[in-house]
Coordinates of C-alpha atoms and ligand atoms in Angstrom, one line a residue:
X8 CA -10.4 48.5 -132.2
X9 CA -7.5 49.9 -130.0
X10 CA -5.8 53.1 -131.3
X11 CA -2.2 52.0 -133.2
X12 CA -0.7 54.9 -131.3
X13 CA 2.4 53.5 -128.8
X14 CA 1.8 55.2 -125.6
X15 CA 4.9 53.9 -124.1
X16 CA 3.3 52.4 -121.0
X17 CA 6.4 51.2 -119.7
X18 CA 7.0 49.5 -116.5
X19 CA 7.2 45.6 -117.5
X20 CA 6.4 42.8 -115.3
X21 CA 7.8 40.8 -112.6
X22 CA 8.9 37.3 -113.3
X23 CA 6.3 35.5 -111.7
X24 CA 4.2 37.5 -109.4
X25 CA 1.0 36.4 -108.7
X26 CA -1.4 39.7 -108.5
X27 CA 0.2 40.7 -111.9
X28 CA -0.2 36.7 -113.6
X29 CA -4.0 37.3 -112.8
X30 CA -4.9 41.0 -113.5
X31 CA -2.7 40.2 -117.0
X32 CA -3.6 36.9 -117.8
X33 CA -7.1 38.0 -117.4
X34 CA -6.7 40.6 -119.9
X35 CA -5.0 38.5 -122.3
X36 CA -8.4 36.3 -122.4
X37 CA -10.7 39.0 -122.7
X38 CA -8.6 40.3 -125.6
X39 CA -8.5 36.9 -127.3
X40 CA -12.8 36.4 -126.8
X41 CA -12.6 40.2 -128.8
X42 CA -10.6 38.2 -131.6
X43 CA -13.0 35.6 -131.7
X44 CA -16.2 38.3 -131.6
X45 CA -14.5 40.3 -134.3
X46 CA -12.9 37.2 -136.5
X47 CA -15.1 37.7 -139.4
X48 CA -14.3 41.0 -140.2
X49 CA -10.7 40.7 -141.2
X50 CA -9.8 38.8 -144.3
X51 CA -9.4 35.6 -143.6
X52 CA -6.5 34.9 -145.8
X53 CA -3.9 37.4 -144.8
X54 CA -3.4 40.4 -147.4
X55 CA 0.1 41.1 -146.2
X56 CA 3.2 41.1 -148.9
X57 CA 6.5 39.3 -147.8
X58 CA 8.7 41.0 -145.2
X59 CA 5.7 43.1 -144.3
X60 CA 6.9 42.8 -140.5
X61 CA 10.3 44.2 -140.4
X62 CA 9.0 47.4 -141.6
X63 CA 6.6 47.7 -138.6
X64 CA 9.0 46.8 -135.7
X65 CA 12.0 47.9 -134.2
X66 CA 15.5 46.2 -135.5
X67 CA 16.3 45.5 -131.9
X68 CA 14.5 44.0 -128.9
X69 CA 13.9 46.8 -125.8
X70 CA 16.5 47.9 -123.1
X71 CA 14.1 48.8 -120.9
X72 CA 10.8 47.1 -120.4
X73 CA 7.6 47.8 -122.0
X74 CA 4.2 47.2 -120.9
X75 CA 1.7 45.2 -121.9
X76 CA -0.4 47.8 -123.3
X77 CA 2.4 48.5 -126.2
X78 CA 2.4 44.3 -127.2
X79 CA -1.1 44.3 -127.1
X80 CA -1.5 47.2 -129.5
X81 CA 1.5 45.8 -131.2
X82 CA -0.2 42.6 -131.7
X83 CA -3.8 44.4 -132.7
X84 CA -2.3 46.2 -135.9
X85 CA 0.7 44.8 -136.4
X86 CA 0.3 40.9 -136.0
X87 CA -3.0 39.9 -136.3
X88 CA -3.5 41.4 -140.0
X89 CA -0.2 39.1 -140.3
X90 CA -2.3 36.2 -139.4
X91 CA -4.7 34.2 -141.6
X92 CA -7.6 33.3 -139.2
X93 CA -8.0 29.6 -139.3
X94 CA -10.8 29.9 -136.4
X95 CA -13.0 31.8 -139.3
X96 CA -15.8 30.7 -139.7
X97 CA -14.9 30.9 -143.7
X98 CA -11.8 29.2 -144.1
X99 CA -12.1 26.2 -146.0
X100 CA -8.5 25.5 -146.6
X101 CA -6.3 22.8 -146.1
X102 CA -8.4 20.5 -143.3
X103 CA -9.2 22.6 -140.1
X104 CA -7.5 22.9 -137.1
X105 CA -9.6 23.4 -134.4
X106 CA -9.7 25.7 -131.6
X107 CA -12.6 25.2 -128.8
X108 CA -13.1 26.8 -125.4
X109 CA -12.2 23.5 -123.6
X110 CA -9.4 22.9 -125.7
X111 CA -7.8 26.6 -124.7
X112 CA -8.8 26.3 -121.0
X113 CA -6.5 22.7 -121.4
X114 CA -3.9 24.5 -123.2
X115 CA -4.0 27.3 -120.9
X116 CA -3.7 25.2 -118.1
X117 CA -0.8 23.2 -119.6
X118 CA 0.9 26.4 -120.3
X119 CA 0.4 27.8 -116.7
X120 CA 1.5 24.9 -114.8
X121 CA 4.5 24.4 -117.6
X122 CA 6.0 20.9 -116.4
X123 CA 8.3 19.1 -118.8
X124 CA 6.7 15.7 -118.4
X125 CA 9.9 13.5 -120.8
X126 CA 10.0 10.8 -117.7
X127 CA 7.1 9.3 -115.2
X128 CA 8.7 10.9 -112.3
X129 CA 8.9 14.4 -113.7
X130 CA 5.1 15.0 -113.0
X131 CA 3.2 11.5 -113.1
X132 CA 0.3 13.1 -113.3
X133 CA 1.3 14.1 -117.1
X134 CA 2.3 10.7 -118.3
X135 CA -0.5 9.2 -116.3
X136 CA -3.3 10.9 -117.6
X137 CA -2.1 10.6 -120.9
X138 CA -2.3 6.8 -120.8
X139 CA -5.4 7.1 -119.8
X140 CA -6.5 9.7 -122.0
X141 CA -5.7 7.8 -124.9
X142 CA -6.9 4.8 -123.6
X143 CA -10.3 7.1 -123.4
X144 CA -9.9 7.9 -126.9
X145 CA -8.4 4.3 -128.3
X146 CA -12.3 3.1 -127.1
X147 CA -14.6 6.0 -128.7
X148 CA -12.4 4.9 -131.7
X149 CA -13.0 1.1 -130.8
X150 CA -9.5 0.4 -131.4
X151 CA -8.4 -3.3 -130.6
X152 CA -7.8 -4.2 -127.2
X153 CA -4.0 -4.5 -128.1
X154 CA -3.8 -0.6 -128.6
X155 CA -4.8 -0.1 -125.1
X156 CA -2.6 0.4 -122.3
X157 CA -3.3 -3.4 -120.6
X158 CA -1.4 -5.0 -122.8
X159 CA 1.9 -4.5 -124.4
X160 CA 0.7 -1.5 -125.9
X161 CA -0.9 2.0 -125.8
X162 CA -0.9 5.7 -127.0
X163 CA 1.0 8.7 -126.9
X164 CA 0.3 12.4 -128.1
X165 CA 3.1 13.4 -130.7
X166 CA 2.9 16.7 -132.1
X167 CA 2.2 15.8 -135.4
X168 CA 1.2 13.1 -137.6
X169 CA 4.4 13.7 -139.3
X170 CA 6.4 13.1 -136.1
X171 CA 3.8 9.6 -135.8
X172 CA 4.4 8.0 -139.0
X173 CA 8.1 8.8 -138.3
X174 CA 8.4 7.6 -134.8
X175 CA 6.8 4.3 -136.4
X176 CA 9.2 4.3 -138.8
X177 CA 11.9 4.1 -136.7
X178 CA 10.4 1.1 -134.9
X179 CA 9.8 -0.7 -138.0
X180 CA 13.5 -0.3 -139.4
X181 CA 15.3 -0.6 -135.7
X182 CA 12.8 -4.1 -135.7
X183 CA 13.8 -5.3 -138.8
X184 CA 17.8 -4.8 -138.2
X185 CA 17.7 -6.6 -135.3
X186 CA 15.5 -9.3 -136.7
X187 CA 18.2 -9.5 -139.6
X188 CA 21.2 -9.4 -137.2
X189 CA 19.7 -12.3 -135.7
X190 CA 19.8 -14.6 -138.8
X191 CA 23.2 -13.9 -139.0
X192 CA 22.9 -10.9 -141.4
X193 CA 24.9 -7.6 -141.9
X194 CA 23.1 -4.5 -140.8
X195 CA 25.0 -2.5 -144.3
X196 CA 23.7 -4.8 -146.6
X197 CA 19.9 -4.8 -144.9
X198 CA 19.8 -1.4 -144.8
X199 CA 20.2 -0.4 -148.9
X200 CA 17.1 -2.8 -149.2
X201 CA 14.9 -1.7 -147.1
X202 CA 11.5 -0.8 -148.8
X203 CA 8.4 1.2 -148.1
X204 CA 4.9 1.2 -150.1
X205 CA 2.6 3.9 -149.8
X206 CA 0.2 5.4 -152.0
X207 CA 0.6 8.5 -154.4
X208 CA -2.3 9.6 -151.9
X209 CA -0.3 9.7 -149.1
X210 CA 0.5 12.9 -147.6
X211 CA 3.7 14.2 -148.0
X212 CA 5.1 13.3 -144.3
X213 CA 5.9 9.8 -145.1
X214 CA 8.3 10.6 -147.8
X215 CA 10.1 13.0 -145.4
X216 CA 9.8 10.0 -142.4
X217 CA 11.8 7.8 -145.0
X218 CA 14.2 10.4 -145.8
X219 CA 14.8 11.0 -142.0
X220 CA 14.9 7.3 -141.5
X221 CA 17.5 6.6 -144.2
X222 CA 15.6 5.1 -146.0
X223 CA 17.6 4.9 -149.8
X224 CA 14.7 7.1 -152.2
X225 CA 14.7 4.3 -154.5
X226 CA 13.4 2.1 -152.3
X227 CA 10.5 4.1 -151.4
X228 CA 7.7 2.7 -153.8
X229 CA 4.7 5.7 -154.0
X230 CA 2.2 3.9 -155.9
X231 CA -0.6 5.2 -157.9
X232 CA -3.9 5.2 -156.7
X233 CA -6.2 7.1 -159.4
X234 CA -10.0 8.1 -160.2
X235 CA -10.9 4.7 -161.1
X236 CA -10.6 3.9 -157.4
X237 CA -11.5 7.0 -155.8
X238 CA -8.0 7.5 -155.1
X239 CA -7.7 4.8 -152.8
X240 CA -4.6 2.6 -153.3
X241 CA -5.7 -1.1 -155.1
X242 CA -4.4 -4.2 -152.9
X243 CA -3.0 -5.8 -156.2
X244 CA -0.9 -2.9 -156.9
X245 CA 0.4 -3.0 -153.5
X246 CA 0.8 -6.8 -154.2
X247 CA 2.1 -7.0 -156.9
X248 CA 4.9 -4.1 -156.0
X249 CA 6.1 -6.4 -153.3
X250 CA 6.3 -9.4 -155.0
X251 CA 8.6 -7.5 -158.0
X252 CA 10.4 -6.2 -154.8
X253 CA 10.8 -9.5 -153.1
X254 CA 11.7 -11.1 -156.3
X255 CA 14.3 -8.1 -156.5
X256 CA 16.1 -8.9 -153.8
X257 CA 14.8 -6.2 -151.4
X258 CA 13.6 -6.2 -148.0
X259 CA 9.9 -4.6 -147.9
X260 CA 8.9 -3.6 -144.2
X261 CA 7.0 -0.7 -144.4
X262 CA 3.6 0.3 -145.3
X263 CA 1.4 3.3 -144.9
X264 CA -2.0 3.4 -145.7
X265 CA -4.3 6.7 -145.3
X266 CA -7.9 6.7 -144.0
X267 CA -9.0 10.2 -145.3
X268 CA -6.0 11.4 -147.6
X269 CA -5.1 14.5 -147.7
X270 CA -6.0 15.7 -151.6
X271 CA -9.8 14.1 -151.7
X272 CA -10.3 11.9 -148.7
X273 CA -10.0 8.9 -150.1
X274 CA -9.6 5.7 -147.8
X275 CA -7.9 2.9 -148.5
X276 CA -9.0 -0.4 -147.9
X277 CA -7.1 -1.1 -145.1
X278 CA -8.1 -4.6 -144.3
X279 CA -7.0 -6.0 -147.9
X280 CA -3.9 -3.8 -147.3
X281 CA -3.5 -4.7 -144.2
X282 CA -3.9 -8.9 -144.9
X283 CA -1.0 -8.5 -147.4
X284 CA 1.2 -6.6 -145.1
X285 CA 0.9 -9.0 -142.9
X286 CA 1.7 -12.0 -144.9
X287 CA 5.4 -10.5 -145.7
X288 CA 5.8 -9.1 -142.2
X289 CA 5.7 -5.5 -142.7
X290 CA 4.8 -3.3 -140.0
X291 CA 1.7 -1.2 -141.0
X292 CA 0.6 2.3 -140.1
X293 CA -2.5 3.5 -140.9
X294 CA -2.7 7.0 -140.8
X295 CA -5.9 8.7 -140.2
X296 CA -4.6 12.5 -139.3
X297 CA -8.1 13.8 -140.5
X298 CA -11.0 11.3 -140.7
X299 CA -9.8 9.7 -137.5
X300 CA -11.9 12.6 -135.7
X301 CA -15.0 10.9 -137.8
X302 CA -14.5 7.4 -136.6
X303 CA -16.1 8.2 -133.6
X304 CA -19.2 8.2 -135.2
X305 CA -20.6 4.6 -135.7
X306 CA -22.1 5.3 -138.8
X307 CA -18.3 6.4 -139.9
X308 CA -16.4 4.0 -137.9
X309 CA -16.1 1.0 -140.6
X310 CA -13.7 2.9 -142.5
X311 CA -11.0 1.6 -139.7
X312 CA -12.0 -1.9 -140.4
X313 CA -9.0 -3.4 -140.9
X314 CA -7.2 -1.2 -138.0
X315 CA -6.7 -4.6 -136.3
X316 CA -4.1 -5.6 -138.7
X317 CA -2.4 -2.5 -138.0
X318 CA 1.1 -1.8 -135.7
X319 CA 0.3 1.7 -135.2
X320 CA -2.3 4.1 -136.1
X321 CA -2.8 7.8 -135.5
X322 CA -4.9 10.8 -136.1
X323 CA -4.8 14.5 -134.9
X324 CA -7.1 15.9 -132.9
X325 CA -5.8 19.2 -133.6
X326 CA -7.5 18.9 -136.7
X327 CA -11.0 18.2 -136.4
X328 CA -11.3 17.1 -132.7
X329 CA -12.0 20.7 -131.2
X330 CA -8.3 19.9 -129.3
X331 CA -6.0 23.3 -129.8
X332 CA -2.7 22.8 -131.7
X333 CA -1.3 20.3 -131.8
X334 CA -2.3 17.0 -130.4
X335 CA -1.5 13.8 -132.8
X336 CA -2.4 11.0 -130.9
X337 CA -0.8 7.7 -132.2
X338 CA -1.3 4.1 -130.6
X339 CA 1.1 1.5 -131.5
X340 CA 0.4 -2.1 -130.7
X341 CA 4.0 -3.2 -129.3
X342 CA 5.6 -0.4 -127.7
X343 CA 8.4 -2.1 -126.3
X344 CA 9.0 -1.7 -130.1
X345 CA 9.1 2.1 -129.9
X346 CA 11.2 2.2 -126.8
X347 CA 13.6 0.5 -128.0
X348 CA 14.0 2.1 -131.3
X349 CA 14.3 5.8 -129.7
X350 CA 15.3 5.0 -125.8
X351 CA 18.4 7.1 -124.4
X352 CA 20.1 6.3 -121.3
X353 CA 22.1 9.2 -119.8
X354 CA 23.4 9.1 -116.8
X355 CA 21.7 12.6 -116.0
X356 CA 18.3 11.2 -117.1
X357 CA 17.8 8.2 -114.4
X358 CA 16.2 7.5 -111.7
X359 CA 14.8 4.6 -109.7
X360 CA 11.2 4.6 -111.2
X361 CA 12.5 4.1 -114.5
X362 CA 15.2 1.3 -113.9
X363 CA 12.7 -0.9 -111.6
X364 CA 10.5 -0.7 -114.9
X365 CA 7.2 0.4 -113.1
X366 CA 6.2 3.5 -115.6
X367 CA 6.4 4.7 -118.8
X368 CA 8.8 7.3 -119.9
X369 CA 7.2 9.0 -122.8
X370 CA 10.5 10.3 -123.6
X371 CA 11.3 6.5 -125.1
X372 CA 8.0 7.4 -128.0
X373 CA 9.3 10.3 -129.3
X374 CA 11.9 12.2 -130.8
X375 CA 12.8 15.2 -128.3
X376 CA 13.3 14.7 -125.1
X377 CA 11.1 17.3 -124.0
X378 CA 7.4 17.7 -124.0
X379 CA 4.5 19.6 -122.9
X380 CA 1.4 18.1 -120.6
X381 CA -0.5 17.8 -123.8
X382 CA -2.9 15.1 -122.4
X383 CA -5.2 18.4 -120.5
X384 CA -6.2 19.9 -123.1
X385 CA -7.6 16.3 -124.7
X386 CA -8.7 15.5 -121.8
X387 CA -10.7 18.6 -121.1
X388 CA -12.2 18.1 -124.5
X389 CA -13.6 14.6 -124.0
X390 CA -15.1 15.9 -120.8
X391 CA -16.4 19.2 -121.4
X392 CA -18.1 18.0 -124.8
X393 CA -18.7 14.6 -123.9
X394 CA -18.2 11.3 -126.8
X395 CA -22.3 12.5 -127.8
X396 CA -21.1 16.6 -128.4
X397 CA -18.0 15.4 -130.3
X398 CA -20.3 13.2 -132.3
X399 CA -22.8 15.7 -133.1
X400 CA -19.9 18.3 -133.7
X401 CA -18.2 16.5 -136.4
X402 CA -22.2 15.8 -138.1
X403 CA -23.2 18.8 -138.0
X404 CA -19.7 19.8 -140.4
X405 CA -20.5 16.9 -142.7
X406 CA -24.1 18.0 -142.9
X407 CA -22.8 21.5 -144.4
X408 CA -20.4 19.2 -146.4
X409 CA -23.4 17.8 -147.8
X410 CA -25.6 20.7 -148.5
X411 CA -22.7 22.6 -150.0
X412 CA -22.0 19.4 -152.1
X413 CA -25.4 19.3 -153.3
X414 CA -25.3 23.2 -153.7
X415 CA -22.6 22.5 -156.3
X416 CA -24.4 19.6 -158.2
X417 CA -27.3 21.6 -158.9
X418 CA -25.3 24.3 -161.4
X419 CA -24.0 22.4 -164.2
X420 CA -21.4 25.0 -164.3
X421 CA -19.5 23.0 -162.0
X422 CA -18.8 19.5 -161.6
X423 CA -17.7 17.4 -158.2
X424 CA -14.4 15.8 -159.0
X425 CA -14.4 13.1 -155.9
X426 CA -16.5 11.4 -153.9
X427 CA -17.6 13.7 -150.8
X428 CA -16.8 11.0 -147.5
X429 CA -16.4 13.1 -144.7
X430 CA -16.5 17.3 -144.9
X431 CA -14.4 17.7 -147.7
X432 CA -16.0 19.0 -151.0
X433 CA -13.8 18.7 -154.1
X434 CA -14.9 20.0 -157.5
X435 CA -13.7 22.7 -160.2
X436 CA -15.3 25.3 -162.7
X437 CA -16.1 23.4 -165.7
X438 CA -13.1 24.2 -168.7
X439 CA -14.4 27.4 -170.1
X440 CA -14.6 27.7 -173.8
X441 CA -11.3 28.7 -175.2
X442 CA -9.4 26.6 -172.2
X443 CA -6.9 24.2 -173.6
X444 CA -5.2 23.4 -170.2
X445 CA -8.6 21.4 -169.3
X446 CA -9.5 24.4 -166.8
X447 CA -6.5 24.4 -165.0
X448 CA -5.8 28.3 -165.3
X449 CA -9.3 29.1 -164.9
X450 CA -9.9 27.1 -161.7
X451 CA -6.5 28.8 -160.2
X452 CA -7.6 32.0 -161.4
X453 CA -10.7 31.8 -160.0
X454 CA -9.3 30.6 -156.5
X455 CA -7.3 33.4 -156.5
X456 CA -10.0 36.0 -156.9
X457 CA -12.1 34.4 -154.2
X458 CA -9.1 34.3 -152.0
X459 CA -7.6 37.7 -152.7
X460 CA -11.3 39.1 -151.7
X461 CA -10.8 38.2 -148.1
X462 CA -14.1 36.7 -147.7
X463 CA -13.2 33.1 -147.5
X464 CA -10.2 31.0 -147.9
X465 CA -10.0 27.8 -149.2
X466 CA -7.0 26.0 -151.2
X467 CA -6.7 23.0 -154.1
X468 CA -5.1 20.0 -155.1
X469 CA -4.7 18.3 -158.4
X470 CA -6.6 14.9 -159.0
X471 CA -5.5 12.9 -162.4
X472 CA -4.2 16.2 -163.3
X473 CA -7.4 18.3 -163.0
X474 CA -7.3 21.0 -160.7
X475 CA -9.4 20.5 -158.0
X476 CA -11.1 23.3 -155.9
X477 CA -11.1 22.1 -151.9
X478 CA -13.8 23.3 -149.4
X479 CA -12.9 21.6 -146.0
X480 CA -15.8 22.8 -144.0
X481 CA -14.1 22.1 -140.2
X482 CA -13.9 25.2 -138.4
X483 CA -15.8 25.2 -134.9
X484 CA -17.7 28.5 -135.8
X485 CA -18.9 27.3 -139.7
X486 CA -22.4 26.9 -139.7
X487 CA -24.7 26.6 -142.6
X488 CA -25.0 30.1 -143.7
X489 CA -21.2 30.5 -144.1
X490 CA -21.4 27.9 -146.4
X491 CA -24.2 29.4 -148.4
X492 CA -22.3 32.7 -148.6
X493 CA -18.9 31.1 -149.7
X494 CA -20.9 29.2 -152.3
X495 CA -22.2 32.5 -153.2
X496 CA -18.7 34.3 -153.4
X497 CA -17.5 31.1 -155.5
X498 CA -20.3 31.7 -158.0
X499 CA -20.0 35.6 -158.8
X500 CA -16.6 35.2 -159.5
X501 CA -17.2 32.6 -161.9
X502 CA -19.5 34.8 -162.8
X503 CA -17.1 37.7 -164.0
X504 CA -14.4 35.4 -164.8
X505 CA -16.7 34.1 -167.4
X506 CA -17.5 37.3 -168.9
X507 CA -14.3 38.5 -169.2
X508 CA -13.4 35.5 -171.6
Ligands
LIG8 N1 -1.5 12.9 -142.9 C1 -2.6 13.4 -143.5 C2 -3.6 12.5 -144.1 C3 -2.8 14.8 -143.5 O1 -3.8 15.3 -144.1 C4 -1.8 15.6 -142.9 C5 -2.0 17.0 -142.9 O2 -2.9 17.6 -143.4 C6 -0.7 15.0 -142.3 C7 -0.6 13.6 -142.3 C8 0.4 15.8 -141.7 O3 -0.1 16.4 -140.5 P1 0.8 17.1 -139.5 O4 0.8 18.5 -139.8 O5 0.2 16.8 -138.2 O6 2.2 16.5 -139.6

């Protein structure tokens, strides 16, 4: 590792000069390959304390320039033991989110040629190839025809999932009001009624969507979806909600349903979901941020059965897709719906492409106005690995998911706590005797230890109030070993744990 030492190398760089872009951008690659050789020997949760930062750099920024040498030492033993290294091989936390070499080289390349692709005729190569990358992955997916670009609909890369569900949202409401106006109706008194069903499952973003939407909190019905059903909501709840809602008075148009959720990837049944939804006219999002990446695979595919009956569905391949952060790529069936919603007109903004109607202004799918020629890096992706290495990729992860799950069956000091579907593992210390908060301090406690140690990360949830232990085995560099070690780690803290009670 580089000596901490500044050795003021002064001199900066010129804006854009082409014999400096290559001799540094070279050595800003061959210092990120000696992140990735060394990764596993720094902690892989970060050991800083808060503030840790200001201490280490300067109050103000430079007069004068410095040169790279200074930022890259900077960056060495300042920032990076400021990072928590989700390209470990042993983090386990949250779900992944991939790095790959393609999906760098894409990123890379997006970020060199830096064009602001908002409308068709800012680069039509960016909103081009995004159609058609999407399309690409709408088919590995075997999305419905109607999500393609051929027909009224298509796909677009948001950043998130969070900006997807909200986007679709805004559709659904903007729909609805004018739908209402129609029959005569006033847009104040629709709008206190409107109503949207998810589960209790459902990650956190489509609370936030409704809140960004205006959506009254009341009217926001988060229903319970417990053990019973492996957390995956139950059609007759979701039935019988709207019918006490319609019967209310209230105007339901909303539901999201989650293929892979968040705490235990559970799956709704989207096709009984999806049937009611349709028979009282809500627009329905499935949202399949994680396990989408898995629905490539055949053999995982029928979980999206149903997907038909959907408006708009979207996963992130930024989690589990090898595709660098962030790339959520949502297809919506009508996207004259979407345009519509979240189109702007300014005078400073057309041009004769867009008025004759020929293109596709991605600006008119999203929120900002701006955005980044995201499409590269997923299209890089889908031809550097090919549909058969993505397949094998995302097996070879739910393979170790499997061996660790079995690992974890065979010591009846632990129990799994939901079903393992795709390359999540969820399970807990059995309660310890002495434990009256049914192992919840324990389970934490333990966590911690294994976390503080630095030699894997990995993070929780609770399920029917249990506290669950999470192993999301997802990172591009996990293989079976790491696995075995983590399992290892888990067990000899346990271990002491145990005998200090
Ligand atoms: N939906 C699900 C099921 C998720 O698991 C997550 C994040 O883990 C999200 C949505 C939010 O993702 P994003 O960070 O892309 O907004």
């Amino acid at each position: 590792m580089a000596s901490c030492e500044r050795e003021a190398t002064g001199s900066g760089l010129k804006p854009l000069d082409v014999d400096e872009f290559r001799a540094t951008a070279h050595r800003m690659v061959d210092f990120i390959a000696d992140y990735y050789r060394d990764i596993e020997t720094f902690p892989v949760r970060s050991q800083v304390k808060p503030g840790y930062l200001k201490q280490l750099l300067p109050e103000t920024a430079p007069e004068d320039p410095e040169g790279l040498d200074d930022v890259l030492t900077d960056v060495q033993c300042n920032i990076i033991p400021g990072l928590t290294h989700w390209q470990s091989p042993n983090f386990f936390a949250y779900f992944p989110s991939n790095s790959s070499t393609a999906g760098f080289l894409g990123e890379m390349l997006s970020g060199g040629l830096n064009v602001n692709g908002f409308s068709w005729i800012n680069s039509p190569a960016a909103t081009e190839l995004e159609v058609i990358v999407l399309d690409w992955l709408g088919k590995l997916l075997k999305l419905p025809e109607e999500f393609l670009s051929s027909g009224e609909g298509g796909g677009v890369i948001q950043g998130t999932a969070s900006e997807a569900v909200l986007v679709s949202i805004l559709a659904a409401k903007n729909h609805v009001l004018e739908m209402s106006l129609k029959k005569g109706l006033s847009k104040w008194s629709i709008l206190s009624t409107l109503t949207v069903y998810t589960s209790d499952q459902a990650h956190s973003s489509v609370e936030k969507a409704c809140t960004i939407a205006g959506i009254d909190p009341q009217n926001l019905r988060v229903l319970p979806a417990n053990g019973s059903t492996n957390y995956a909501l139950p059609p007759e709840i979701f039935s019988k909600a709207l019918a006490d809602d319609v019967a209310a008075g209230l105007l339901p148009f909303f539901l999201c349903a989650t293929v892979g959720t968040t705490s235990s990837t559970a799956v709704d049944p989207i096709l009984a979901l999806g049937t009611i939804a349709k028979e009282y006219g809500l627009w329905f999002h499935v949202d399949a941020a994680y396990a989408g990446s898995a629905c490539i695979c055949p053999e995982y595919r029928h979980h999206l059965d149903g997907v038909e009956l959907a408006d708009s569905f979207s996963m992130n391949a930024h989690k589990w897709l090898l595709t660098n952060f962030e790339c959520a790529a949502l297809w919506v069936k009508n996207s004259n719906l979407l345009v519509t919603a979240l189109s702007t007109q300014a005078e400073y903004l057309r041009n004769k492409a867009s008025e004759m109607r020929m293109v596709v202004d991605f600006k008119d799918w999203q929120i900002p106005l701006g955005r980044r020629f995201r499409s590269l890096k997923l299209w890089m992706i889908l031809r550097l690995y090919g549909a058969s290495g993505l397949r094998a990729y995302i097996r070879n992860h739910i393979e170790i998911a499997k061996h660790l799950e079995d690992l974890i069956r065979a010591d009846d000091r632990f129990e799994i706590l939901a079903p393992r579907t795709f390359a999540l593992v969820c399970f807990r210390l059995k309660p310890l005797v002495g434990d009256l908060d049914n192992g919840y301090r324990s389970n934490a406690e333990l966590q911690e230890a294994v976390n503080s140690s630095g030699s894997i990360f990995f993070t929780h949830t609770v399920l029917s109030g249990v506290y669950t232990l999470r192993i999301a085995v997802g990172a591009p560099l996990t293989e079976m070993r790491h696995v075995d070690k983590a399992w290892e780690v888990i067990k000899e803290h346990a271990e002491s744990l145990q005998l200090k009670r």
